[in-house]
Each structure stands twice: as structure tokens, then as C-alpha cells.
Coordinates of C-alpha atoms in Angstrom, one line a residue:
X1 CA -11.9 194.2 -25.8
X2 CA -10.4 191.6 -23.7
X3 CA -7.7 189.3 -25.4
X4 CA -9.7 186.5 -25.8
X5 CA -12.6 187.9 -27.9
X6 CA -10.4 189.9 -29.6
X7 CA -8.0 186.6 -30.5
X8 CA -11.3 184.3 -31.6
X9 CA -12.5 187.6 -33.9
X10 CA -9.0 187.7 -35.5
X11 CA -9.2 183.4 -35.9
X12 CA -12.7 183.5 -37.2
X13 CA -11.2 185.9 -39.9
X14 CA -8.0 184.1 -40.9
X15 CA -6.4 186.9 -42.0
X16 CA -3.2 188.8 -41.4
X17 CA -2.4 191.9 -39.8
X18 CA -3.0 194.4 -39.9
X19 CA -6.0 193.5 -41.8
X20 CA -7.7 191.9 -38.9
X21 CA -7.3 194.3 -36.4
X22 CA -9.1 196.7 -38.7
X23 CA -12.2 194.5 -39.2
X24 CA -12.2 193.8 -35.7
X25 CA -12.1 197.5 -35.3
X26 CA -15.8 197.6 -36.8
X27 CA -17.0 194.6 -34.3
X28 CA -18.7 194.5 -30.6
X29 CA -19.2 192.3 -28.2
X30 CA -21.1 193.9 -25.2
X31 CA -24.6 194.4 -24.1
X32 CA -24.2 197.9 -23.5
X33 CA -26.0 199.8 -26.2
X34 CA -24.6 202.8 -25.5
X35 CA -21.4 201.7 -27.3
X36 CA -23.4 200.1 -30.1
X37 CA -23.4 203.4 -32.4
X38 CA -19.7 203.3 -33.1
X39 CA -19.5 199.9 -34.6
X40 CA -20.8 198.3 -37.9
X41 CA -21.1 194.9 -36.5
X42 CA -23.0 194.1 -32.8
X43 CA -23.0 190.7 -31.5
X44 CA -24.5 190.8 -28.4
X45 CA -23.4 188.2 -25.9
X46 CA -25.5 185.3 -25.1
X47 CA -24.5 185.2 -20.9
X48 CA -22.3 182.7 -21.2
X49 CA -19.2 184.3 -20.0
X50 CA -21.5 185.4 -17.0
X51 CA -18.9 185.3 -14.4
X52 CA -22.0 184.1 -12.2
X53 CA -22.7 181.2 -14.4
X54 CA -19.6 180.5 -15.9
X55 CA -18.1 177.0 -15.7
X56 CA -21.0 175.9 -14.8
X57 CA -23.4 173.3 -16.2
X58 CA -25.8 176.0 -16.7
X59 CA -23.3 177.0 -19.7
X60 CA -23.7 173.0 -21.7
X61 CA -25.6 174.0 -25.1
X62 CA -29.5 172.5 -25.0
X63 CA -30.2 170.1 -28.1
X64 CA -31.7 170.6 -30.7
X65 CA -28.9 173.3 -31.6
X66 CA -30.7 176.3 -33.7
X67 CA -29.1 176.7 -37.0
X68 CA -28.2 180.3 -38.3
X69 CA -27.6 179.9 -42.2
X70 CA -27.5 176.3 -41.9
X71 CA -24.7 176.3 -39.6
X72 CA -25.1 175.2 -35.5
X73 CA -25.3 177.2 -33.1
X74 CA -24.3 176.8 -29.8
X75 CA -25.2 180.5 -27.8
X76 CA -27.5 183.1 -28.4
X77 CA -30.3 183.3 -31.3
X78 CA -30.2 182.9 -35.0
X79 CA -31.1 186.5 -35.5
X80 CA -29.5 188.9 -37.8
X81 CA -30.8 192.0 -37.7
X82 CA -30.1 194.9 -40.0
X83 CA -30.3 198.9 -38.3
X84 CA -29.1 201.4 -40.7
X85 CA -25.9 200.8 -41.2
X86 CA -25.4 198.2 -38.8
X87 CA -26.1 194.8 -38.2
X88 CA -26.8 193.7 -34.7
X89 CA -26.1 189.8 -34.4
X90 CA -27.8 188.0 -31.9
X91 CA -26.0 184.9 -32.7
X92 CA -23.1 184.2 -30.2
X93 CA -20.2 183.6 -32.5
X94 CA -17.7 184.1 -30.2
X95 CA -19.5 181.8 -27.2
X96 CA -19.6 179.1 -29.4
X97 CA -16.4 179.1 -30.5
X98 CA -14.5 179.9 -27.5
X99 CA -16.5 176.7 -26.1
X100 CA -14.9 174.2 -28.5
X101 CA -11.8 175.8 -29.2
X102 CA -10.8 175.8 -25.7
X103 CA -12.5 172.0 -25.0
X104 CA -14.1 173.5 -22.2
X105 CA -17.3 171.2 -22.6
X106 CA -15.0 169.0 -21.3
X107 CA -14.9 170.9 -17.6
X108 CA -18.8 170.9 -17.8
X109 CA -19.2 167.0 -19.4
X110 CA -17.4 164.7 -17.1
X111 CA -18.1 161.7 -18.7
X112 CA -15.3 159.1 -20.0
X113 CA -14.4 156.0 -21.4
X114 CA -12.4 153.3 -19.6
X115 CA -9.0 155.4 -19.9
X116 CA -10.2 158.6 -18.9
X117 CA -11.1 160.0 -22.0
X118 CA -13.5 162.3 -23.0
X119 CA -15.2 160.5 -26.1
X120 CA -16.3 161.7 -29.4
X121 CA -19.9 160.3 -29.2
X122 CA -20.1 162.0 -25.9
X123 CA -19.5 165.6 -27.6
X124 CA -21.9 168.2 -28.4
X125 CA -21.1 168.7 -32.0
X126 CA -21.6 164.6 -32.7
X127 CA -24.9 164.7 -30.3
X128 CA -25.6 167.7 -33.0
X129 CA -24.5 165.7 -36.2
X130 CA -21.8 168.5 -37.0
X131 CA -18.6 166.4 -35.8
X132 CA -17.3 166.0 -39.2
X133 CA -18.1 170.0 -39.8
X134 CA -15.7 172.7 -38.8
X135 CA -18.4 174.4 -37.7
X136 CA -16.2 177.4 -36.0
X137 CA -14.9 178.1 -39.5
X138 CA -18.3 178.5 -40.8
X139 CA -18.3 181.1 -38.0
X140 CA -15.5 182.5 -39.6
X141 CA -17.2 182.5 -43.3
X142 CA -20.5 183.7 -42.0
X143 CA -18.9 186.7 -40.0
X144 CA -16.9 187.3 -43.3
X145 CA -20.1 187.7 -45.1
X146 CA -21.3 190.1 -42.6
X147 CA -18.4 192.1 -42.8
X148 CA -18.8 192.8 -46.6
X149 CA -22.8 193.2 -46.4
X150 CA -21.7 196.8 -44.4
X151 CA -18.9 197.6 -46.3
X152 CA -16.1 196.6 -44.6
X153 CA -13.6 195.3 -47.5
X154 CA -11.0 192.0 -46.3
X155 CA -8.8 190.6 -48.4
X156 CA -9.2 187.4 -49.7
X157 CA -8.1 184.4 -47.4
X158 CA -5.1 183.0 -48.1
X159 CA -5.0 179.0 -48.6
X160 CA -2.8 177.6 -46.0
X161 CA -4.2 173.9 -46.8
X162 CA -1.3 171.2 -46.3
X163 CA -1.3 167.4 -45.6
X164 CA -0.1 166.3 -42.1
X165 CA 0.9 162.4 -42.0
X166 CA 1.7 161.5 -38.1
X167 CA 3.1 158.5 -36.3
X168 CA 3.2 157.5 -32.8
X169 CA 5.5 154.5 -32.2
X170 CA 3.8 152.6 -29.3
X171 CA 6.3 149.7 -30.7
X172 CA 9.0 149.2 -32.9
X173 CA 9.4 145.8 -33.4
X174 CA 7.9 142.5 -32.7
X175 CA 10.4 139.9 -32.5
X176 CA 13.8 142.0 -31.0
X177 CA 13.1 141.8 -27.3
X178 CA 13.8 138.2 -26.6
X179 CA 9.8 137.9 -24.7
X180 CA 9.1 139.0 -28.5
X181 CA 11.2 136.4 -30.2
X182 CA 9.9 133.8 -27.5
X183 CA 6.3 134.6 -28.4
X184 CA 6.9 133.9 -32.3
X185 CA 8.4 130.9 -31.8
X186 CA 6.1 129.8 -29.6
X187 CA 3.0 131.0 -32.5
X188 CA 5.4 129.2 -34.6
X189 CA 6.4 132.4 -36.6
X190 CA 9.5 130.9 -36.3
X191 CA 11.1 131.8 -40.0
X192 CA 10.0 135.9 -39.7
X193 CA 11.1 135.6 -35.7
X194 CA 14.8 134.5 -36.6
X195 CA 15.1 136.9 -39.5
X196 CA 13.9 139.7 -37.0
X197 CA 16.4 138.6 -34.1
X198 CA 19.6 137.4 -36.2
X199 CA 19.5 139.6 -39.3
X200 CA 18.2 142.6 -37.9
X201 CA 15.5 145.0 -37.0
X202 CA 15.6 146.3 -40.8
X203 CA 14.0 142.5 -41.0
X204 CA 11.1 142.7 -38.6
X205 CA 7.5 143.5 -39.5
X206 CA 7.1 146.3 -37.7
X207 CA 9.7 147.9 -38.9
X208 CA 7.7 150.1 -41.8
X209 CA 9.4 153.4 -41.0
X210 CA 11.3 152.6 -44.4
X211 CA 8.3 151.7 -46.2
X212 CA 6.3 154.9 -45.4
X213 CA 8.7 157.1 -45.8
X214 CA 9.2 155.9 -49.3
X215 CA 5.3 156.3 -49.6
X216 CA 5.3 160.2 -48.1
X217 CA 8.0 161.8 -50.1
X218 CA 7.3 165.5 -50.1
X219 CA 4.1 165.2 -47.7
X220 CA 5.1 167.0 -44.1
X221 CA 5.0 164.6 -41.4
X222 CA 5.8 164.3 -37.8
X223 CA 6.5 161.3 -35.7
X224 CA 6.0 161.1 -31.9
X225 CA 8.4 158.9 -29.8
X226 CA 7.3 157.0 -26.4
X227 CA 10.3 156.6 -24.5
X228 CA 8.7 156.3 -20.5
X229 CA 5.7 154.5 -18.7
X230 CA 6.4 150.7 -17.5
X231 CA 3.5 150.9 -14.8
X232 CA 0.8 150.8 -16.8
X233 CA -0.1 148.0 -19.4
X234 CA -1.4 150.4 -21.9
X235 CA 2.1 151.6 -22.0
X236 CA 3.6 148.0 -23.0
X237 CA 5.6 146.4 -24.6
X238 CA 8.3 148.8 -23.8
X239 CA 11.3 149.5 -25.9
X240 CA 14.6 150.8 -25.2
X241 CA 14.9 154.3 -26.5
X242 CA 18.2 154.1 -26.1
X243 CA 18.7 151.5 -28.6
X244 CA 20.3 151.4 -32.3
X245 CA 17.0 150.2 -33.0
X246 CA 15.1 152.8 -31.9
X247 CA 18.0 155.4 -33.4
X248 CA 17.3 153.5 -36.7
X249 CA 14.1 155.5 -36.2
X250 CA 15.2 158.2 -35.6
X251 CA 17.6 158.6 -38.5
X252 CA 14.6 158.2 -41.1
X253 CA 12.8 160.8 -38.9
X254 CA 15.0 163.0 -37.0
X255 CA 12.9 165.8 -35.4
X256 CA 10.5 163.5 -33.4
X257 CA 7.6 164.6 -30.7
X258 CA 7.2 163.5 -27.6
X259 CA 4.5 160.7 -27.9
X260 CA 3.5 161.3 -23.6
X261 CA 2.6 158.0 -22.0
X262 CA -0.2 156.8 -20.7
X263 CA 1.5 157.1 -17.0
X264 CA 2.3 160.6 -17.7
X265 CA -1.4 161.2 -19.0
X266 CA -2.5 160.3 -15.1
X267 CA 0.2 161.3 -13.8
X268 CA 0.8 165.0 -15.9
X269 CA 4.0 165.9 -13.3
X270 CA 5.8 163.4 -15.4
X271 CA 5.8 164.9 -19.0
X272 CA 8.8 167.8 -18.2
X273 CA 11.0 164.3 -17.4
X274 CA 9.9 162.9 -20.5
X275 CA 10.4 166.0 -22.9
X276 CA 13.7 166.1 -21.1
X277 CA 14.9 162.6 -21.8
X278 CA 13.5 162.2 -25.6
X279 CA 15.5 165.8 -26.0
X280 CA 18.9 164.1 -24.7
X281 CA 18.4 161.1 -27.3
X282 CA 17.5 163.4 -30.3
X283 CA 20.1 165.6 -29.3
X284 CA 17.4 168.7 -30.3
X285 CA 15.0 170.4 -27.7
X286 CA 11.5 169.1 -27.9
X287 CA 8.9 171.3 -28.5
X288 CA 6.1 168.8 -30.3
X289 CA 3.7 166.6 -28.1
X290 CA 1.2 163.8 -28.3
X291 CA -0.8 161.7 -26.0
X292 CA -0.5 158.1 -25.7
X293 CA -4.0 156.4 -26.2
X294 CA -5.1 160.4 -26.9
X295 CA -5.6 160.1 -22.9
X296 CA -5.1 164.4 -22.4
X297 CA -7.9 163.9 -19.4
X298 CA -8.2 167.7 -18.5
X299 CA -7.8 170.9 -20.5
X300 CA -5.7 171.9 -17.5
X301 CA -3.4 169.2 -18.3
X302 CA -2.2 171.7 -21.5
X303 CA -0.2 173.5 -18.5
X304 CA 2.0 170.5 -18.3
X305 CA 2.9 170.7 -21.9
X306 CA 3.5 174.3 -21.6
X307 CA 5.7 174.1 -18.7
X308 CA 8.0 171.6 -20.2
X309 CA 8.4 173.7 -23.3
X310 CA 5.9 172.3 -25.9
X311 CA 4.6 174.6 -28.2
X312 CA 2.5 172.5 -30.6
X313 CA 0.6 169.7 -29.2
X314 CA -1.5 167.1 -31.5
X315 CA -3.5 165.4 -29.4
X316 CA -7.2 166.8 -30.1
X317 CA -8.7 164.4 -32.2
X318 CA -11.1 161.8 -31.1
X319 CA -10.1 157.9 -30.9
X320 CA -13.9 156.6 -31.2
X321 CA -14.9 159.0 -33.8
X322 CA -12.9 160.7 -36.7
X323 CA -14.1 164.8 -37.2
X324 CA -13.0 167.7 -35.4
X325 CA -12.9 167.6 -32.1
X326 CA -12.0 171.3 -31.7
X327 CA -14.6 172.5 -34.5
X328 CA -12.1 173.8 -36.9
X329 CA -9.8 172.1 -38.8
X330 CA -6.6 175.0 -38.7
X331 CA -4.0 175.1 -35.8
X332 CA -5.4 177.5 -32.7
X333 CA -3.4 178.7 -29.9
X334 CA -4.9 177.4 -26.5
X335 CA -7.1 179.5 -24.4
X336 CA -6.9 178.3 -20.8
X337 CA -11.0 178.1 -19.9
X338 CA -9.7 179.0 -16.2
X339 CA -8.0 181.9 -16.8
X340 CA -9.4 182.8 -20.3
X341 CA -5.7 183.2 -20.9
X342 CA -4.3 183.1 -25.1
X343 CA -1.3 180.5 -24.5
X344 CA 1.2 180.4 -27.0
X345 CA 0.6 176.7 -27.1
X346 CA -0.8 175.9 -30.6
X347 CA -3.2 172.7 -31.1
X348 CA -3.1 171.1 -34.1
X349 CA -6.5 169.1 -34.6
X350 CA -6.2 165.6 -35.4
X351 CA -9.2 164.6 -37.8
X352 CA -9.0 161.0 -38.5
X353 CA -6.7 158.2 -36.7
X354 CA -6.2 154.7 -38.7
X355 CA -7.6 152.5 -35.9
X356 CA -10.9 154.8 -35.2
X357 CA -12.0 153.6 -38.6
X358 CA -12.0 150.0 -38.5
X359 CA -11.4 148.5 -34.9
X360 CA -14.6 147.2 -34.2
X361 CA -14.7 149.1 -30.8
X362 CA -14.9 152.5 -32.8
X363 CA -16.3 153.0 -36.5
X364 CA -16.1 149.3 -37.7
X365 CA -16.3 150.9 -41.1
X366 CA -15.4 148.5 -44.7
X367 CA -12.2 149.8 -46.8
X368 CA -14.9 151.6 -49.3
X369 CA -16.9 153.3 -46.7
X370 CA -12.9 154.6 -45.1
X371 CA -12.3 155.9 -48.0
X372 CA -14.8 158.1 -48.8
X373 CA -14.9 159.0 -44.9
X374 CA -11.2 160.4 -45.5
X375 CA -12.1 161.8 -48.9
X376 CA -14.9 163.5 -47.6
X377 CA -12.8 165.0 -44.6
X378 CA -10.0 166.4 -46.4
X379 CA -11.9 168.5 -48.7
X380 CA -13.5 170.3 -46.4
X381 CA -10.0 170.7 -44.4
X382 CA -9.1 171.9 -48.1
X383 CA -12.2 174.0 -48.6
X384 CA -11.3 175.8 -45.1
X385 CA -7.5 176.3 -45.9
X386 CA -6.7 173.4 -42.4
X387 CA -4.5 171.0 -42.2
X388 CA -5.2 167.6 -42.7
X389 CA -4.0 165.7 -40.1
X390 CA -3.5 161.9 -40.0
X391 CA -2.6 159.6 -37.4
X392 CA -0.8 155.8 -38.8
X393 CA 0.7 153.6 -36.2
X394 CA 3.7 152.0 -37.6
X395 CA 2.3 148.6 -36.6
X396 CA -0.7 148.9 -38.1
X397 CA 0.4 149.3 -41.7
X398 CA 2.2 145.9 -41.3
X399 CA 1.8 143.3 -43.4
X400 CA 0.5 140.9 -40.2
X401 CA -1.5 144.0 -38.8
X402 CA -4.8 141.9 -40.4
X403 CA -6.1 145.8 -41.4
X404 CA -6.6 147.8 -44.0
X405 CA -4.5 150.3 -43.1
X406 CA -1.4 149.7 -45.1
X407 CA -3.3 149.8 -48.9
X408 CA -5.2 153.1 -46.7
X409 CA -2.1 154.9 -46.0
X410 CA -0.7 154.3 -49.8
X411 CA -3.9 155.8 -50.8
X412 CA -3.9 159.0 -48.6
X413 CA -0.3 159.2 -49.6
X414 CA -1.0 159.5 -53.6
X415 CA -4.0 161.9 -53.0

């Protein structure tokens, strides 16, 4: 069984070795019938690995997706057949899940927004109404279930649910650089200005790395730190890095990510000098990534990361839409949809970001209807043993953000 299949069997099962690789020992994936008689579980291929077809737009999904025990489905039929002993499967499990867990709808779909980004509303699985669904765990579950029905015993799953709080610092301060302070005076924020610029950054209203680390206490978070990209003005207003402000940062969290910017998103060459630098002024080796603006514009791009020594990358989450943008909601290593390659780059989904739910570009949701949108989101990230990961900007849990984000995060934090 190539590695691939074999790898999304073993995820769809979510259990340890060697556990899996017996189960997976009573699964098939092939059309050839003549191997059929040695295994308890067939699930014959839809075509879309045809290496004819493949990469093709003859591979999208059509709308409206079948459902096979209320769950979508993206390849093959929703047929379960049983034969003795067996079951033969026409439903293409694996298809559908290689096809969101790699994000290689996004070789086929080459629509994007303004920045170059491949947009929520543009995806398959919102098209479908199953964005907020990790609908490649319910693979997993339903292939569980067929697993037991012929006799093949698994242990139980093993809950691996945690909260993930992340930060991207785009800015760390409004009134240090002196076009800052000159820009408050002249909105005649003069007092919180000259507190900011005389007394210190501790002083400045941006400055809430204090203030939610208070808030997160024994939650595990990760912070990702921009410290390139002055040609682009989605990269502004720059900071020094360099700075004891910015190490002020870094002292409340001291294992930061590389937050890539949005220069580096175009231009991907760039990201092994930007790893390099952030590694110099942590004083650590860098191995955690973000996008700026979530601008990853290929799944090639993941090469970049992996050449400059990232293993974990959060970036695959949606800015327009909150859900799951990879269909599950538990860390996956990266299969390269060119080379059908298992990378030992994990992505970690990203399932709601603060701004996606109120900027009026996005959601435009009231603080009632975020709530429950959150709620809602992290029990099922709960009920399939993911992690729950958040995206807050510093900036935006300000008091003179104008958001709800602050009273937001507080909430997330107690629940």
C-alpha cells in the first residue's frame, strides 16, 4: 500500500501503533478484485488518483455532495455493501480526505481574494455547508464503525483535546515610533501618546502581552513574531525586532514562531532569511511558522517552510470564514499533492481568528452570535479529541481596538 493511503488509514483511526497497522492490515484500496478475498474491509477507489486525470479539474467534487451516514462525501458512492464477511465500501474515504488534508482543491480552484488567498467561501466544504464540520474525522468514526461491524477490535481513542491560544504581532505599539507619537498628537491622543513615548512601552495600548498572559495561565499558547517585509503596505507599520521593546515580548513569551510576512508570502525564497534572523534574536532555532494576512498562496509554498526547518506550521485556517479549512480539526503531517509525498511537516488547523468574526468584510457577526460560533466549534474540536486553535492579535484586544475581542478572549480564556 503506498505511504500515502496507508498514512490517511492510520489518521482516520487515531490510534497508536501498533494498533493501526493491524486494522489497516484488514483494509484495501484497489480495484483489483482478485486481492479483495484477503481483506475484511474493500474500499474501492473512486479514479481520482487516476494518474491520467489527476490534478486535473476533472478531479473538483460536483455539488450537491452525496451524504453516506449523514456525512459528505466527496469521491465515490454512498454504498456499503456487506459480502460474507466483508464489507466492500464504495465510498472513497481515502479520496476525500487526501483532497482536503493536502489543500489540493486549491491546485484545481484558482480563485482568490485581493491578497492572493484562497477564500473560505470559495471552498468545497462551505459551498457544501460542512465548513464548520470536520468532516475527515467523521471519516475516521465511520471507518471505525466498519471496523468493529467485521470484527476487527480497536482500542478506544485516546482524547488528545487541548486549547491552543495564538498571537501574531503585526504591531507592538502605537505611540513608540515617533510617526506613531506624531499621529496621536496630531488625533489629539495626546495624554495616552506621551505616557506611551516617555514612560514606556509597558504604557502603550497595544501593549496587552501582559494582560493576556495574565488571562491564559495554564492554557498552551504560541506567539508568532514578524520581524521582515517593508515593501509591502500590508506588512506596515514596521517594528524594530531588535528593540527592548520588542524583547519585552519576548520575555513574557520566549519560544516565538515565525509570523512570515506578507513579502515572503509572494516572495516564498525569503522565509529561510526570516527563520534565520527571528532564530538569532530568540537565541533558540525556529521551527514554528505562520503567515502574515494567512497569505500561504500555494500548497507548494509548504516546501519553503520545510526547507528552512519548520516543522509545525499554523496557517490553515480561513480569514473570511471560521471552520476547518483542512476538514479535521487534529494536527496532520503534510502530504505534498505533487509528489504524494508524507512530509514531516505537521499543520495545525486554525479554526477561528478574532477579526473573521466581526470585521464587517468577513462574518460581521454581534458578540452573542461570536459566542456561540466559538462555543459551538470547540465542542466538536472536543468531541473529535483536536485542538482548538485560536488566533488574537494583540491589538485587537486593546482597549481602543473599538471590538469585542478583548471581553471575547477573557471568555475563551475561562472556558
Amino acid at each position: 500500500m503506498p505511504e500515502h493511503i496507508s498514512y490517511i488509514l492510520s489518521f482516520l483511526l487515531d490510534i497508536e501503533e501498533p494498533a493501526a497497522a493491524d486494522a489497516i492490515n484488514n483494509i484495501c484500496y484497489t480495484t483489483n478484485k482478485a486481492e479483495w478475498r484477503r481483506y475484511k474491509i474493500v474500499i474501492i477507489p473512486s479514479g481520482f488518483f487516476n494518474k491520467i486525470t489527476y490534478k486535473s479539474q476533472n478531479t473538483a467534487p460536483q455539488l450537491p455532495l452525496p451524504e453516506i451516514d449523514g456525512v459528505p462525501l466527496l469521491f465515490g458512492a454512498p454504498e456499503v455493501a456487506r459480502v460474507g464477511g466483508q464489507l466492500i465500501v464504495k465510498a472513497d474515504i481515502v479520496a476525500s480526505a487526501y483532497f482536503l488534508l493536502t489543500r489540493y482543491e486549491e491546485l484545481i480552484n484558482t480563485e482568490r481574494d485581493t491578497n492572493g488567498r484562497f477564500k473560505g467561501n470559495s471552498s468545497i466544504l462551505y459551498r457544501s455547508g460542512a465548513l464548520r464540520r470536520p468532516v475527515v474525522d467523521e471519516y475516521g468514526r465511520l471507518l471505525r464503525g466498519w471496523l468493529n461491524e467485521v470484527g476487527v477490535g480497536l482500542p478506544e481513542r485516546q482524547s488528545k483535546f487541548k486549547k491552543v491560544i495564538t498571537h501574531d504581532v503585526d504591531q507592538i505599539a502605537q505611540y513608540r515610533s515617533n510617526r506613531g507619537f506624531a499621529g496621536g498628537i496630531k488625533r489629539l491622543h495626546i495624554t495616552d501618546a506621551l505616557k506611551s513615548k516617555l514612560l514606556g512601552i509597558e504604557n502603550d495600548p497595544l501593549f496587552t502581552f501582559p494582560w493576556m498572559r495574565s488571562k491564559e495561565k495554564d492554557i498552551d499558547t504560541e506567539l508568532f513574531m514578524k520581524v521582515a517585509g517593508m515593501r509591502f503596505s500590508q506588512d506596515l507599520p514596521y517594528f524594530d525586532p531588535l528593540s527592548a521593546d520588542a524583547r519585552k515580548v519576548l520575555e513574557l513569551y520566549p519560544h516565538p514562531g515565525i509570523h512570515i510576512s506578507y513579502e515572503a508570502s509572494k516572495n516564498p525564497q525569503l522565509i529561510e532569511s526570516e527563520v534565520e534572523f527571528l532564530s538569532h534574536i530568540a537565541g533558540e532555532k525556529i521551527t514554528k511558522s505562520r503567515h502574515h494576512y494567512l497569505a500561504s498562496l500555494h500548497p507548494s509554498d509548504f516546501r519553503y517552510l520545510i526547507n528552512a526547518g519548520i516543522t509545525d506550521d499554523y496557517t490553515m485556517g480561513y480569514a473570511d470564514e471560521v471552520g476547518f479549512r483542512l476538514g479535521t480539526s487534529r494536527p496532520v503531517r503534510w502530504i505534498d499533492p505533487d509528489t504524494m509525498e508524507v512530509t514531516q511537516l505537521t499543520l495545525h488547523p486554525l479554526i477561528v481568528m478574532d477579526k473573521t468574526l466581526y470585521d464587517p468584510r468577513y462574518m460581521h457577526l454581534g458578540f452573542d452570535d461570536a459566542c456561540n460560533t466559538i462555543e459551538d466549534l470547540r465542542k466538536i474540536t472536543e468531541e473529535f479529541g483536536g485542538e482548538f486553535v485560536t488566533l488574537w492579535h494583540n491589538s485587537e484586544v486593546s482597549t481602543i481596538s473599538g471590538s469585542y475581542a478583548r471581553k471575547l478572549f477573557e471568555q475563551i480564556c475561562t472556558k
